[in-house]
Amino acid sequence: GSAEVLRIAFPLILSTSAHTIQMFTDRMFLYWYSSDQMSAAMPAGITCFTFISFFMGTVTYVNAFVAQYLGAGRPRRIGPAVWQGIYFSIFAGLLLFLLIPTAQRLFDAFGHDPAVRQHEVTYFRILCLGGIPVLLSSTVSCFYSGRGKTWPVFYVNVLGTAINIVLDYAMIFGKLGFPEWGIAGAAWATNIAGISTALLYLGLFLRKGNRREYQTLGGAKTDWDLFKRLMRFGLPTGVQFTLDVLAFTLFIALVGRLDTLSLTASTMTFQINMLSFMPMIGFGIAVETLVGQSLGRNDAALACRYTWSAFYMTFSYMILIALGYWLIPDLFLYPFKIKSNPAEFAAAHPIAVKLLCFVAFYCLFDTGNIIFAATLKGAGDTRFVMMVPVVLSWTVLVIPVYLAVRYGWGLYVAWSFATAYVCLLSVAFFVRFLKGKWKSMRVIEAAPPPLPQVPEVPTVEVEI
């Protein structure tokens, strides 16, 4: 089980690592340029992603359909499944344009420092323009990840990361012939890289061999039955993803009300946390794929073996990361120190070091959030995966953090609630996995029964 999980997960780990490096570099360049702009990028970026995450969580559930159709030996249903996600992506991306006029009122409600607030509005508005390519890339990448062909995902994402980093440097600082745009340049660099990635994915998807074997062009028509099943299983995943992101969006917004220093330290800490968390998303996608393929073949025992293999590898990695956060926090904070304002970094440094201790503890539980939730989603148990954040995000995270900010309990109490939220999520998914209801679930329709064999009619030779 471990070898197969690693074969699929390794390119995805590299791919999500590249995406993490892209975001980390973006924030680092902005911190070098202006700490206010870096502080604005985190709440504005995560707010935009909160809106996109609902649609992204829905369309990336195409991965489970592709995996189960492949496992069931029905490859010509894969292209039509991807196309239903493409249509939803275009519609959803257009809806994001409606958020642009609301940006000023939205960030006024956050109550952050006016110098930070205007940068938040600028960054948010530009990112909303790039929703369609982001969602298209997420959808079409499932054509490869759902079949366990993950190296193309890596190559495409690395190219997108390279484009983003180069344009970040050029557009933020005014290099390579570009004007000096600061945080607006960072947002446009992200959008241009997203368009490049989407076009490349679509070109690969429509290659001749894929058109012939998987109906990637012939299956472009609307299949309402398939679309409704994608919505039935995908929408709960989108809600779950949104609630998870929204909870931390509100957390960042509330922490920003304490003071700008708390917001800066929290932003730095979350960006460092991304370096450990995002690569493990690759394991989650691999587990969802392998569980889907196994259940498509009606082999639940193999699905369990893949899950435990991924859990052991992921947990081992998280232990090493946690030790690094506890023992050598300055190594992770060093990139922010380079070219930063020494006084500003000196003020944020001791706070960030303490916050990394919280991250070191809850990242061990994040293993369960990644692996066991992926198993449940790969089977189709998406309603449970949705309901857990519905309950916990408000009762354990958002409301307690609001009270901590309102009554002056302090930054570390707020982070304690965030830690409790991550840990309880993990426990809930683990218990659901052990109960085993997911083993009997499927997202694809039953295969049509084979045509009955027509008995051969005996023939008699007649001599004339």
PDB file of C-alpha atoms in Angstrom, residues 244 248 273 277 361-369 392 396-397 416-429:
ATOM      1  CA  ASP A 244     -12.979  25.481   7.038  1.00  0.00           C
ATOM      2  CA  PHE A 248      -9.743  30.847   9.605  1.00  0.00           C
ATOM      3  CA  ASN A 273       2.366  26.580   8.558  1.00  0.00           C
ATOM      4  CA  PHE A 277       0.474  21.613   5.588  1.00  0.00           C
ATOM      5  CA  PHE A 361       0.943  20.863  18.411  1.00  0.00           C
ATOM      6  CA  TYR A 362      -2.045  20.999  16.089  1.00  0.00           C
ATOM      7  CA  CYS A 363      -0.135  19.994  12.949  1.00  0.00           C
ATOM      8  CA  LEU A 364       0.095  16.481  14.419  1.00  0.00           C
ATOM      9  CA  PHE A 365      -3.709  16.323  14.382  1.00  0.00           C
ATOM     10  CA  ASP A 366      -3.857  17.786  10.882  1.00  0.00           C
ATOM     11  CA  THR A 367      -2.764  14.355   9.696  1.00  0.00           C
ATOM     12  CA  GLY A 368      -6.222  13.027  10.553  1.00  0.00           C
ATOM     13  CA  ASN A 369      -7.922  15.977   8.874  1.00  0.00           C
ATOM     14  CA  LEU A 392     -17.288  22.946  15.232  1.00  0.00           C
ATOM     15  CA  VAL A 396     -15.126  26.015  18.976  1.00  0.00           C
ATOM     16  CA  LEU A 397     -13.425  28.641  16.821  1.00  0.00           C
ATOM     17  CA  SER A 416      -5.752  28.121  21.781  1.00  0.00           C
ATOM     18  CA  PHE A 417      -9.270  27.973  20.343  1.00  0.00           C
ATOM     19  CA  ALA A 418      -7.857  27.567  16.816  1.00  0.00           C
ATOM     20  CA  THR A 419      -5.742  24.667  18.045  1.00  0.00           C
ATOM     21  CA  ALA A 420      -8.747  23.004  19.709  1.00  0.00           C
ATOM     22  CA  TYR A 421     -10.748  23.325  16.479  1.00  0.00           C
ATOM     23  CA  VAL A 422      -8.138  21.495  14.384  1.00  0.00           C
ATOM     24  CA  CYS A 423      -7.769  18.731  16.979  1.00  0.00           C
ATOM     25  CA  LEU A 424     -11.522  18.091  17.323  1.00  0.00           C
ATOM     26  CA  LEU A 425     -11.981  17.963  13.552  1.00  0.00           C
ATOM     27  CA  SER A 426      -9.350  15.256  13.334  1.00  0.00           C
ATOM     28  CA  VAL A 427     -10.951  13.171  16.086  1.00  0.00           C
ATOM     29  CA  ALA A 428     -14.390  13.378  14.419  1.00  0.00           C
ATOM     30  CA  PHE A 429     -13.084  12.189  11.031  1.00  0.00           C
TER      31      PHE A 429
END
